[in-house]
Short mmCIF file of C-alpha atoms in Angstrom, two decimals:
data_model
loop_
_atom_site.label_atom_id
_atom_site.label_comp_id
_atom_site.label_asym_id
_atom_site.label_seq_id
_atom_site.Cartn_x
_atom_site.Cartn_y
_atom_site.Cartn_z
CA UNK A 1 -7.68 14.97 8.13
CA UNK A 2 -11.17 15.40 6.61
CA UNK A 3 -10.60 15.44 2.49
CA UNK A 4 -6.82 15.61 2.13
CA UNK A 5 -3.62 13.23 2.74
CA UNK A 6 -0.47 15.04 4.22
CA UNK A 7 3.02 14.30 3.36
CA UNK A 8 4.33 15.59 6.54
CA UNK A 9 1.75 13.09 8.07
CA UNK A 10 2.92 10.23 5.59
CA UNK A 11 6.37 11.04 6.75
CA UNK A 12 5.40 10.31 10.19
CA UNK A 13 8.17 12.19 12.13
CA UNK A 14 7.22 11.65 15.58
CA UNK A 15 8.56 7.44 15.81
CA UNK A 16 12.43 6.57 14.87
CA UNK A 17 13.24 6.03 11.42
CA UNK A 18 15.29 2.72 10.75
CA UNK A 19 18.65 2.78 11.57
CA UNK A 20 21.26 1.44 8.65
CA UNK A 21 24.97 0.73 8.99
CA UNK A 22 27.04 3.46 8.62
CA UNK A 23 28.35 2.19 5.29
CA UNK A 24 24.86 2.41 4.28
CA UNK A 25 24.48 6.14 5.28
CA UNK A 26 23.82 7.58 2.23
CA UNK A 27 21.05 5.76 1.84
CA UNK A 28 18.88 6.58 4.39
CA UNK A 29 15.56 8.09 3.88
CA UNK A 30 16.17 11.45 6.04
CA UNK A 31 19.40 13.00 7.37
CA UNK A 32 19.46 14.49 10.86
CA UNK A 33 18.64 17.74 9.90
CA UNK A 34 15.56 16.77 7.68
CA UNK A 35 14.52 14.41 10.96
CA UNK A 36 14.19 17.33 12.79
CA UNK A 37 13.53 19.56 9.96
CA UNK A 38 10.07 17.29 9.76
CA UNK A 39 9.78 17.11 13.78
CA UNK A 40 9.01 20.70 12.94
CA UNK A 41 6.21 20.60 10.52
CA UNK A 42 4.65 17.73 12.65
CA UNK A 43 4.10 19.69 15.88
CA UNK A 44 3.12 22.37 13.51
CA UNK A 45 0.58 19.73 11.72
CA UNK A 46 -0.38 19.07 15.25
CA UNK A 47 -1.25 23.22 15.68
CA UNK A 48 -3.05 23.61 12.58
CA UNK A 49 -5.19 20.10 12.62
CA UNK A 50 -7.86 22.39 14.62
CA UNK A 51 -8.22 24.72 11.42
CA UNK A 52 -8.54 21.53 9.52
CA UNK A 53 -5.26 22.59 7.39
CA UNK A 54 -4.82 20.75 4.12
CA UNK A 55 -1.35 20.11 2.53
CA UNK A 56 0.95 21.69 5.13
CA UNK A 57 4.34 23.03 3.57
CA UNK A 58 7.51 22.74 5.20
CA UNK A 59 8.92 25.57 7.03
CA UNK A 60 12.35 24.96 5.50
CA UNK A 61 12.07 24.80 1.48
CA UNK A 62 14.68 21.66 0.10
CA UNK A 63 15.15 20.26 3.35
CA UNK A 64 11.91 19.02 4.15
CA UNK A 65 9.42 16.73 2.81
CA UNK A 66 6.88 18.66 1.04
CA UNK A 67 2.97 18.78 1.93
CA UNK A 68 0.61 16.56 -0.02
CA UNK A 69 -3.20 17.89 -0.66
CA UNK A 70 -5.53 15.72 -2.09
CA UNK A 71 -6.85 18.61 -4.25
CA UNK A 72 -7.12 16.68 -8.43
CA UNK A 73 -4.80 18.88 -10.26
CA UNK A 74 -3.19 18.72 -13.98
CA UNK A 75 0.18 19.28 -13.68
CA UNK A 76 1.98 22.02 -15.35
CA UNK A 77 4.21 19.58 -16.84
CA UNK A 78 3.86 15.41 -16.74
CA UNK A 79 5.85 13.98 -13.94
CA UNK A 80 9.01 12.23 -15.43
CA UNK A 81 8.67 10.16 -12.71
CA UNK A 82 6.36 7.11 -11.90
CA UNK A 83 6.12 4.33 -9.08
CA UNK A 84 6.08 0.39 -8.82
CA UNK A 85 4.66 -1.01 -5.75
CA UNK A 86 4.89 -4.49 -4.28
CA UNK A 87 1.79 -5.91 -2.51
CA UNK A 88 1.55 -7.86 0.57
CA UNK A 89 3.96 -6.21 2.87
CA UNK A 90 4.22 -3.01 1.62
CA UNK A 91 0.36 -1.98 0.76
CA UNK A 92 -1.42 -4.96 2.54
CA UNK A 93 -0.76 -6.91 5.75
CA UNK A 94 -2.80 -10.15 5.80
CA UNK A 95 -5.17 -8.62 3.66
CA UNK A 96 -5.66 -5.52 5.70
CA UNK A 97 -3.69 -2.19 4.50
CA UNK A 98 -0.87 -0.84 6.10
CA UNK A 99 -1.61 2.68 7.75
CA UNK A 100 -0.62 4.38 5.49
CA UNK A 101 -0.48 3.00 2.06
CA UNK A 102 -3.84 4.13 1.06
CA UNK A 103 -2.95 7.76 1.72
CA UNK A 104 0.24 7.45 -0.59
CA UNK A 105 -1.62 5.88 -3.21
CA UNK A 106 -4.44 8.26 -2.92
CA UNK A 107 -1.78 11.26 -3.54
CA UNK A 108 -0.46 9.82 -6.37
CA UNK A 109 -3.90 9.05 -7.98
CA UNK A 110 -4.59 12.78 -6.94
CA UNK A 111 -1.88 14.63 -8.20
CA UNK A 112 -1.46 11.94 -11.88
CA UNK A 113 1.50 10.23 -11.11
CA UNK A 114 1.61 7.31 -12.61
CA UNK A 115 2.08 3.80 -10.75
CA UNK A 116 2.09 0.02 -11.11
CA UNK A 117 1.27 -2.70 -8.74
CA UNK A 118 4.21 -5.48 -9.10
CA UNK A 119 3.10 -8.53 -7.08
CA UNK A 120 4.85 -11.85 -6.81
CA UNK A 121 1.07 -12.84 -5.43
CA UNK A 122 -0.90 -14.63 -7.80
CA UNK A 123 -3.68 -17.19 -7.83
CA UNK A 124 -6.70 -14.89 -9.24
CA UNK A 125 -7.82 -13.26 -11.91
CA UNK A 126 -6.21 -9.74 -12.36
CA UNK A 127 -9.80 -8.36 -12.50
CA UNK A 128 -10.68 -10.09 -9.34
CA UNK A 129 -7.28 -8.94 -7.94
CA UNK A 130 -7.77 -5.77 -8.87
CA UNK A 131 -11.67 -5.28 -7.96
CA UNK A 132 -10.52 -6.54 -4.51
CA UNK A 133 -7.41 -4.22 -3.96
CA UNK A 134 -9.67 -1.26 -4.93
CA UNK A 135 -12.16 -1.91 -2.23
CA UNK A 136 -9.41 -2.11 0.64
CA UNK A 137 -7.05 0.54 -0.36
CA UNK A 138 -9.89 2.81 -1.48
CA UNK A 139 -7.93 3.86 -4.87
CA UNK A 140 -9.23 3.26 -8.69
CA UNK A 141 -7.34 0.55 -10.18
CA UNK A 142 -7.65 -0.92 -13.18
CA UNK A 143 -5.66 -3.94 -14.75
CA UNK A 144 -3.66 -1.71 -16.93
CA UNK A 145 -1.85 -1.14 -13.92
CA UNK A 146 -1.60 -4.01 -12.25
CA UNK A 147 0.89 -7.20 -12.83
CA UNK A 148 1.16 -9.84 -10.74
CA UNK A 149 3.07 -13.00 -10.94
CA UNK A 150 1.62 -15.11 -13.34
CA UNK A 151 0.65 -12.35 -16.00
CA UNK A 152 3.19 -12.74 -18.56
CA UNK A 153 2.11 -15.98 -19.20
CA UNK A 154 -0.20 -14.54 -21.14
CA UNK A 155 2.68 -13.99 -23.99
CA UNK A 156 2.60 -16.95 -24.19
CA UNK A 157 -0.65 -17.52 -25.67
CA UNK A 158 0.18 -15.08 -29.06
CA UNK A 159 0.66 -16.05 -32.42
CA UNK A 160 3.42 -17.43 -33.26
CA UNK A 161 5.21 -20.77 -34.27
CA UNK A 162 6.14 -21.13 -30.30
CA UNK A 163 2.57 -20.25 -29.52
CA UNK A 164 1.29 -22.23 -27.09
CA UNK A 165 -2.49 -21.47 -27.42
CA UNK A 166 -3.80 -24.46 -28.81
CA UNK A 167 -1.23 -27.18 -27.03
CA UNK A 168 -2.13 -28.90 -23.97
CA UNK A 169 -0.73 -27.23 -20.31
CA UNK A 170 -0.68 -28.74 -16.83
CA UNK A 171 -0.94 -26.40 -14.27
CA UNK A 172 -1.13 -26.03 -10.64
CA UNK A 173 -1.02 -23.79 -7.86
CA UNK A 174 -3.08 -22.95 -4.51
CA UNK A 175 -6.51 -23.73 -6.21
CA UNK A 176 -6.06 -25.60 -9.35
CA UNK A 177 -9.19 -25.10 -10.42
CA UNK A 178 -8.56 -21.43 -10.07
CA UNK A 179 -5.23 -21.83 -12.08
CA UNK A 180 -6.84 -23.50 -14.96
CA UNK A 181 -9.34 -20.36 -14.88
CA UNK A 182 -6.93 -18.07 -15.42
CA UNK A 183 -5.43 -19.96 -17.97
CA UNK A 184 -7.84 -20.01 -20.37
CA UNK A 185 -8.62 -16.49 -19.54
CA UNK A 186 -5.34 -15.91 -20.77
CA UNK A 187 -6.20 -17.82 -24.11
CA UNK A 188 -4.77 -21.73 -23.22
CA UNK A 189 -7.41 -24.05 -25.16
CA UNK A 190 -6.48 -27.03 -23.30
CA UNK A 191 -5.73 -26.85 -19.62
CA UNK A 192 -4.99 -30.22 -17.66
CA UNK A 193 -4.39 -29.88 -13.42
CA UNK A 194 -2.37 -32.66 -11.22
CA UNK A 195 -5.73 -33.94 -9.93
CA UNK A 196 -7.45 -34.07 -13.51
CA UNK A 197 -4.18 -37.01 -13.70
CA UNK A 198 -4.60 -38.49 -10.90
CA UNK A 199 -8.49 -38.97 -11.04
CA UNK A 200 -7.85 -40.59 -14.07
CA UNK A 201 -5.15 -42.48 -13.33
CA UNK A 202 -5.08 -42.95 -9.84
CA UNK A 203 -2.06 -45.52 -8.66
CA UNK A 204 -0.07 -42.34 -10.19
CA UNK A 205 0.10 -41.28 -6.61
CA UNK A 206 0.41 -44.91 -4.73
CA UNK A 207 -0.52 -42.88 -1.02
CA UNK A 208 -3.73 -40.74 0.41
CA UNK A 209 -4.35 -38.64 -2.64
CA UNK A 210 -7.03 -36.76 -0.86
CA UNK A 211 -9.19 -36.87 -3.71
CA UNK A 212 -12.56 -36.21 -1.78
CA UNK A 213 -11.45 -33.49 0.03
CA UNK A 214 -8.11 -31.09 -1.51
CA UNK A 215 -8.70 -32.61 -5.31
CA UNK A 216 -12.91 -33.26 -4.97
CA UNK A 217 -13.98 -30.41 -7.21
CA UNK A 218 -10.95 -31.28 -9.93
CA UNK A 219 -12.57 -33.34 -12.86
CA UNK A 220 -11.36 -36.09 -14.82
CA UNK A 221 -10.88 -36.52 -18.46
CA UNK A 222 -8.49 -35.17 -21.08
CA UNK A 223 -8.22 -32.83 -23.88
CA UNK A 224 -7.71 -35.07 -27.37
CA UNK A 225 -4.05 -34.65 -27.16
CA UNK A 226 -2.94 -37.98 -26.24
CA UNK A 227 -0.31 -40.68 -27.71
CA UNK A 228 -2.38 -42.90 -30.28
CA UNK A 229 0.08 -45.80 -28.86
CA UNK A 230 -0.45 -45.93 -25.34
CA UNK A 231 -3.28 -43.39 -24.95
CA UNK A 232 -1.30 -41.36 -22.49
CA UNK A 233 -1.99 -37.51 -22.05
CA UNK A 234 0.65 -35.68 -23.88
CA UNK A 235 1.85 -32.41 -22.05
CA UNK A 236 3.93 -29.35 -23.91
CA UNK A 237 4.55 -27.06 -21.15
CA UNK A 238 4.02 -27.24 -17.27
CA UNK A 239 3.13 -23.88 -15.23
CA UNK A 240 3.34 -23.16 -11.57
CA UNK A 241 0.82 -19.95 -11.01
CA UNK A 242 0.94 -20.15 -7.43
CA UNK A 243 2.27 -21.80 -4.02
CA UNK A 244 0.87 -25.05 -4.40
CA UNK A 245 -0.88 -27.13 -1.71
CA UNK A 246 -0.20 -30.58 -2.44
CA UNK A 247 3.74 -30.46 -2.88
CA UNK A 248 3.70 -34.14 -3.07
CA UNK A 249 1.58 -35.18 -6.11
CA UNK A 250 2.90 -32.08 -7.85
CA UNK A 251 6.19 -33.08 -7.38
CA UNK A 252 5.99 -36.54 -8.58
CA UNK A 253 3.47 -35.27 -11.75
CA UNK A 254 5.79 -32.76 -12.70
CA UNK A 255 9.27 -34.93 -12.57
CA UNK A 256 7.51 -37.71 -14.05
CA UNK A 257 6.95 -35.90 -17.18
CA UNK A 258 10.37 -33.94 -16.70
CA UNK A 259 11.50 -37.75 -17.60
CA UNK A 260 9.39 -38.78 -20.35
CA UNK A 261 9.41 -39.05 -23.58
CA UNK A 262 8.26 -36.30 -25.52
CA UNK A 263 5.77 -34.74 -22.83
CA UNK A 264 3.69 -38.32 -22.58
CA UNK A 265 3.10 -39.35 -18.97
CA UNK A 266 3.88 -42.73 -18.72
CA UNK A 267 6.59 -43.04 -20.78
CA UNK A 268 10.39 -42.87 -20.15
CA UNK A 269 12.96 -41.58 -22.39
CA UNK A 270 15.71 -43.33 -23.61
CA UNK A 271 17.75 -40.62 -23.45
CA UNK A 272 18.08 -40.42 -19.80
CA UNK A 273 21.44 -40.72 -18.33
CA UNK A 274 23.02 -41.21 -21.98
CA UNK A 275 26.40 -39.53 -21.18
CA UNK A 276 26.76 -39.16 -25.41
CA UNK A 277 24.43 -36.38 -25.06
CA UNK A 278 24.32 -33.22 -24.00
CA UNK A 279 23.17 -32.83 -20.09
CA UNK A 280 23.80 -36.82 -20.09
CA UNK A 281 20.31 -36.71 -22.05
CA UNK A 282 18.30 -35.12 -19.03
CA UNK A 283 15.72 -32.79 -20.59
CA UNK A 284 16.86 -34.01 -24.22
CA UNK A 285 13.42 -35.21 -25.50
CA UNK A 286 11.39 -32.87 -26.48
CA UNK A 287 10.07 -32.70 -22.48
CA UNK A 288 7.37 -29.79 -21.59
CA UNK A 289 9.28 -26.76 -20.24
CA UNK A 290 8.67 -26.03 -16.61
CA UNK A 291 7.65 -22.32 -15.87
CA UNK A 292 7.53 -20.97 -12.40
CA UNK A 293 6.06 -17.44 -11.82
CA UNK A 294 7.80 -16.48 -8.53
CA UNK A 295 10.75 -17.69 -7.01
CA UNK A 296 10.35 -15.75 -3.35
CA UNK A 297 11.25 -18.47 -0.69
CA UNK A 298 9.24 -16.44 1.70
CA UNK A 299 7.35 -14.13 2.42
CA UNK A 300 4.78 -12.18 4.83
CA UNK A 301 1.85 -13.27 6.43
CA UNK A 302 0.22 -12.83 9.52
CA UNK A 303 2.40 -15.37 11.67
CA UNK A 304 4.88 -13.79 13.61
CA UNK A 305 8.00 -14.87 11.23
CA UNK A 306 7.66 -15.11 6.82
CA UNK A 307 6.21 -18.18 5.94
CA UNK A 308 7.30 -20.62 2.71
CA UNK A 309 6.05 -19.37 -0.45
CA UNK A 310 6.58 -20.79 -4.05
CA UNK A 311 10.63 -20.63 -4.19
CA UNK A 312 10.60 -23.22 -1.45
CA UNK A 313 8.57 -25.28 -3.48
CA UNK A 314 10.62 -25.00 -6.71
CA UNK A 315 13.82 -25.83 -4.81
CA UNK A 316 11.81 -28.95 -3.43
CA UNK A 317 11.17 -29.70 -7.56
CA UNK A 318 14.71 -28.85 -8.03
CA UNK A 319 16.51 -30.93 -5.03
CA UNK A 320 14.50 -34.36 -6.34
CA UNK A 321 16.22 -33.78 -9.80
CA UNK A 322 18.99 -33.59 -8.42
CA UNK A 323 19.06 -36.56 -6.48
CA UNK A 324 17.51 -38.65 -9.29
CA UNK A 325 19.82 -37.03 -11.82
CA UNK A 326 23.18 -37.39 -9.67
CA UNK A 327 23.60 -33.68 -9.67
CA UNK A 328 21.81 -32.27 -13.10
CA UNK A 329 20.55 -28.98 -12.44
CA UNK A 330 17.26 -28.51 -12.92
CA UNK A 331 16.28 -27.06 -16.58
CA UNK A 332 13.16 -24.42 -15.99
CA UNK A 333 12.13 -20.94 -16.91
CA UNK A 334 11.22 -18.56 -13.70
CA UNK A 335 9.99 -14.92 -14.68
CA UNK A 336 8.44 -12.84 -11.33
CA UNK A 337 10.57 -10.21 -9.45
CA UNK A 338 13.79 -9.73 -9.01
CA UNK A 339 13.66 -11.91 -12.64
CA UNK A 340 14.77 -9.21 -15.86
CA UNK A 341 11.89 -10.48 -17.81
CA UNK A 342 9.19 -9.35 -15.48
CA UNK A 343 10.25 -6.18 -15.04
CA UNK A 344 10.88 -5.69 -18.86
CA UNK A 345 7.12 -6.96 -18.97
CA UNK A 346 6.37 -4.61 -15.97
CA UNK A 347 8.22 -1.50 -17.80
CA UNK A 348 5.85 -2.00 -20.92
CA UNK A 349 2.62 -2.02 -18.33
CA UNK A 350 3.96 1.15 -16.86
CA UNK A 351 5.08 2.59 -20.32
CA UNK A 352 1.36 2.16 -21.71
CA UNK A 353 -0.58 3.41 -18.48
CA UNK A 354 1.75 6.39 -17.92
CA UNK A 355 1.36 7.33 -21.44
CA UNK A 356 -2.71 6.83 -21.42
CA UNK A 357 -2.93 8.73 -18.19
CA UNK A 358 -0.98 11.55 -19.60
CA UNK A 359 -2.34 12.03 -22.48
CA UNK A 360 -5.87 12.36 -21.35
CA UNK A 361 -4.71 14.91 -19.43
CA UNK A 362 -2.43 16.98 -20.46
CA UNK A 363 -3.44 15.84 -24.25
CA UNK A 364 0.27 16.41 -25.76
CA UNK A 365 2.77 13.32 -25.85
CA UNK A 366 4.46 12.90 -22.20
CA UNK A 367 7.97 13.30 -21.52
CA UNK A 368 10.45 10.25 -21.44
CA UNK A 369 10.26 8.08 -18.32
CA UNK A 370 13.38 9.28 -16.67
CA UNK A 371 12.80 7.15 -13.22
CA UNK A 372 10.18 4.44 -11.41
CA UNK A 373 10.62 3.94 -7.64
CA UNK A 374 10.31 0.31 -6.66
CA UNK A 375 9.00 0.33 -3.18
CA UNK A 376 9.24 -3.35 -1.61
CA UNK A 377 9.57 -5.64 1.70
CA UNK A 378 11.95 -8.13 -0.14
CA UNK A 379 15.65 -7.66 -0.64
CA UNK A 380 15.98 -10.95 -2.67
CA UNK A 381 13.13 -9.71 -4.95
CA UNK A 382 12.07 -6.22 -5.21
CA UNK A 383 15.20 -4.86 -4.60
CA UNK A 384 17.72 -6.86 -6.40
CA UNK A 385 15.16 -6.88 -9.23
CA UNK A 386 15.36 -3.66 -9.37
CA UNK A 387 19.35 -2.83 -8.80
CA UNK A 388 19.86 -5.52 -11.61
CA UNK A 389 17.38 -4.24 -14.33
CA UNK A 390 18.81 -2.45 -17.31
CA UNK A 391 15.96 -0.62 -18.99
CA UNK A 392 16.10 -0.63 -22.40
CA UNK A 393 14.63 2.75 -22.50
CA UNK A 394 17.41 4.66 -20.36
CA UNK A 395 14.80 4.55 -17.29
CA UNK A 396 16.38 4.44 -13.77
CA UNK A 397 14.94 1.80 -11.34
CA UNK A 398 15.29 2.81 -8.08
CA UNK A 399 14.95 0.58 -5.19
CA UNK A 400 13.15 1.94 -1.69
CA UNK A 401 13.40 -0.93 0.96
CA UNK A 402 10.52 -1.02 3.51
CA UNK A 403 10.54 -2.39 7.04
CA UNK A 404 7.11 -3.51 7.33
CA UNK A 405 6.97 -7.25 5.03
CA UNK A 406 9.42 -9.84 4.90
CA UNK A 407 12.45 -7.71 5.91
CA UNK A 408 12.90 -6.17 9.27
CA UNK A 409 16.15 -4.40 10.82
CA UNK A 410 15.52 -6.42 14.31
CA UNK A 411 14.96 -10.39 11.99
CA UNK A 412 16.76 -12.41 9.83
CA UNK A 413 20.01 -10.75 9.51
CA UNK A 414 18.42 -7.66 9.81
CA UNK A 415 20.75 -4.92 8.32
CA UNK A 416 23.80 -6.83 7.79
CA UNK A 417 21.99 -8.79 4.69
CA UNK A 418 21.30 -4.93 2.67
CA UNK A 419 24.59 -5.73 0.87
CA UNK A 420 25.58 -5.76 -2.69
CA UNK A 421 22.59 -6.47 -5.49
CA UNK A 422 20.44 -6.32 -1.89
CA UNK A 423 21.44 -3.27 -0.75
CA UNK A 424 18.32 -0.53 -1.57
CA UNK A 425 18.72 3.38 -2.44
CA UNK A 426 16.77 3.77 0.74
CA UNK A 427 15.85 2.41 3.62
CA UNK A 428 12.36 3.68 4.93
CA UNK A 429 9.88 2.72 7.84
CA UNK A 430 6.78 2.82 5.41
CA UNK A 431 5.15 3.07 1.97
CA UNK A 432 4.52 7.01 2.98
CA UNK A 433 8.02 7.78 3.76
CA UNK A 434 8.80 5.54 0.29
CA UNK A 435 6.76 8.13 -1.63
CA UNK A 436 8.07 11.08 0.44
CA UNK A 437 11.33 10.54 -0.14
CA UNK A 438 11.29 9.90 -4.25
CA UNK A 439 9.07 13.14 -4.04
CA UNK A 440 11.58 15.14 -2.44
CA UNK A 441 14.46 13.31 -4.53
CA UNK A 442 12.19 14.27 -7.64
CA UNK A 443 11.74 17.98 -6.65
CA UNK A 444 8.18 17.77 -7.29
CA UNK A 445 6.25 20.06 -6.52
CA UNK A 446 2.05 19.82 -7.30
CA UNK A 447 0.51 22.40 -10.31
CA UNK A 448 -1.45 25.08 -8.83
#
């Protein structure tokens, strides 16, 4: 439709919605009646399309799903409500957008409802993330709303006696050399990657370290941080930004110093395996912590079932300790969805955009944030993030489960795993029924 998005189109009546157990009822997107209720105003989209209609209303006020127009309005009064919306699998589809998502966003942007992208994704820079996501999904964004995996790292980097702005980091990921980027974007002064080791020190890795191929464009040499003793590099935190690609020297890199003394590669601590000590000694002296900025153990891609992702590669990092412990767990810090701290971190985004955007225009303070819609493909992530998080503010998270990512009624488990901390407020086909049905649940209805 030439200028405008439709609800009733975003609801897309004419397929079958997803079907849920009947425990689960309650939480569909659209009862019977509203189906057909919505059946309605689709063959009477389908009447008007000739005229070129914009922002068809329902025929049947609180049953159906409202009209959307793309007209820019100011709202009579600021929208209580906002949105957070995962990525790939929701919006995007091997970087391609779902049919769809563009129109929902585009409504939102239209009508100044505020909204966050929450990605476990990760790798670039959010400016390059964001420049990127503008272009396909044809909506202004800006990195004040946008968080992806890695972002909160960044708080790391602030003043402070646990500041970590001026120690020296390993990090890895997809592209290294990427992750070290971003890094010192984010204000680290001294980033170190598993091939900057290994080029200096290569029998660290006794096998084909691919060095003139995965590792070439990694350089060698260290920041001044070293042990005066034994001139070893001396390490205060270790950060996963991304899936990494060589699973095998970042394994051994990062357990090696998990076992040192003190954060110096090369060394071993004493402490190990001293049953005197708390956690037999394991992690006892004064070892880098070990961040990890997404625990999903899959997730979608354009093969025909959800690939690995960066979960898998921390329970790799986390079965090896085990074995060489005899059973330790694994001492680390993970932050990403469904993990309280990122959506604290995520809250605060929201909290500052929503209250920018409303401002400029409505130019009084907005209302409190009653309620933000989580829309997301992942049970294990988006939506038990989101069932689990107790705002500090008194803001309802609301989960909206999506069939069109990593979870799908007819694979893995299919409905019978939406239980418990999995189990979503609704289950929809798409990101436009997502935003239909918080719309309707909102009562919102667009400022003339």
């Amino acid at each position: 439709m030439r200028g405008g998005v439709s609800l009733v189109s975003l609801a897309r009546a004419s397929a079958p919605l997803l079907s849920v157990p009947a425990s689960t009822s309650p939480h569909v997107l659209l009862s019977a009646p509203r189906r057909a209720c919505v059946a309605q105003v689709s063959r009477d989209l389908g009447r008007r399309r000739a005229a070129a209609t914009v922002g068809l209303r329902a025929s049947c006020p609180g049953q159906c799903v409202r009209g959307f127009s793309t007209k820019k309005v100011v709202e009579k009064k600021a929208p209580s409500f906002a949105f957070a919306f995962d990525i790939d699998g929701v919006l995007l589809h091997v970087a391609k957008p779902i049919p769809g998502a563009s129109d929902a966003l585009r409504y939102l942007h239209h009508h100044n409802i505020p909204f966050i992208l929450l990605t476990n994704g990760g790798g670039k820079l959010e400016t390059e993330r964001v420049k990127d996501l503008s272009e396909k999904l044809g909506v202004p964004l800006t990195t004040d709303n946008f968080v992806q995996s890695h972002t909160p790292f960044r708080q790391l980097v602030d003043d402070g006696p646990e500041s970590l702005r001026d120690k020296t980091v390993l990090v890895t990921g997809a592209d290294a050399e990427k992750c070290r980027a971003i890094a010192q974007a984010y204000g680290f002064r001294n980033v170190v990657t598993p091939a900057d080791i290994l080029h200096a020190h290569p029998k660290v890795f006794p096998f084909d370290p691919l060095l003139d191929s995965v590792h070439a464009s990694s350089r060698a040499g260290y920041p001044s941080n070293s042990n005066p003793a034994s001139g070893m590099l001396k390490i205060d935190a270790m950060f996963v930004f991304n899936d990494p690609r060589d699973w095998a020297l970042d394994i051994q890199i990062i357990t090696d110093l998990l076992l040192s003394q003190g954060g110096h590669l090369g060394t071993y601590s004493p402490r190990n395996n001293d049953a005197s000590l708390p956690n037999c000694g394991w992690q006892q002296d004064n070892q880098p912590a070990l961040y990890f900025s997404n625990a999903d153990l899959l997730w979608s891609t354009g093969y025909a079932l959800p690939r690995l992702g960066q979960g898998a590669f921390q329970a790799a990092v986390a079965g090896v300790w085990r074995r060489i412990t005899d059973g330790h767990e694994l001492r680390r810090r993970v932050i990403g969805k469904p993990y309280g701290e990122t959506y604290r971190f995520a809250e605060r985004v929201l909290a500052a955009h929503r209250h920018e955007l409303l401002r400029a225009i409505s130019h009084h303070e907005p209302d409190v944030l009653r309620s933000v819609y989580m829309v997301g493909d992942n049970p294990e992530s988006d939506i038990a993030g989101a069932n689990d998080f107790v705002s500090e503010a008194g803001t309802e998270w609301c989960s909206v489960l999506v069939g069109t990512g990593v979870w799908n009624p007819a694979a893995r488990g299919g409905e019978g795993v939406l239980k418990g901390r999995f189990k979503p407020r609704a289950v929809v086909r798409d990101v436009r029924e997502a935003v239909a049905w918080a719309l309707e649940r909102e009562g919102f209805a667009p400022g003339e």
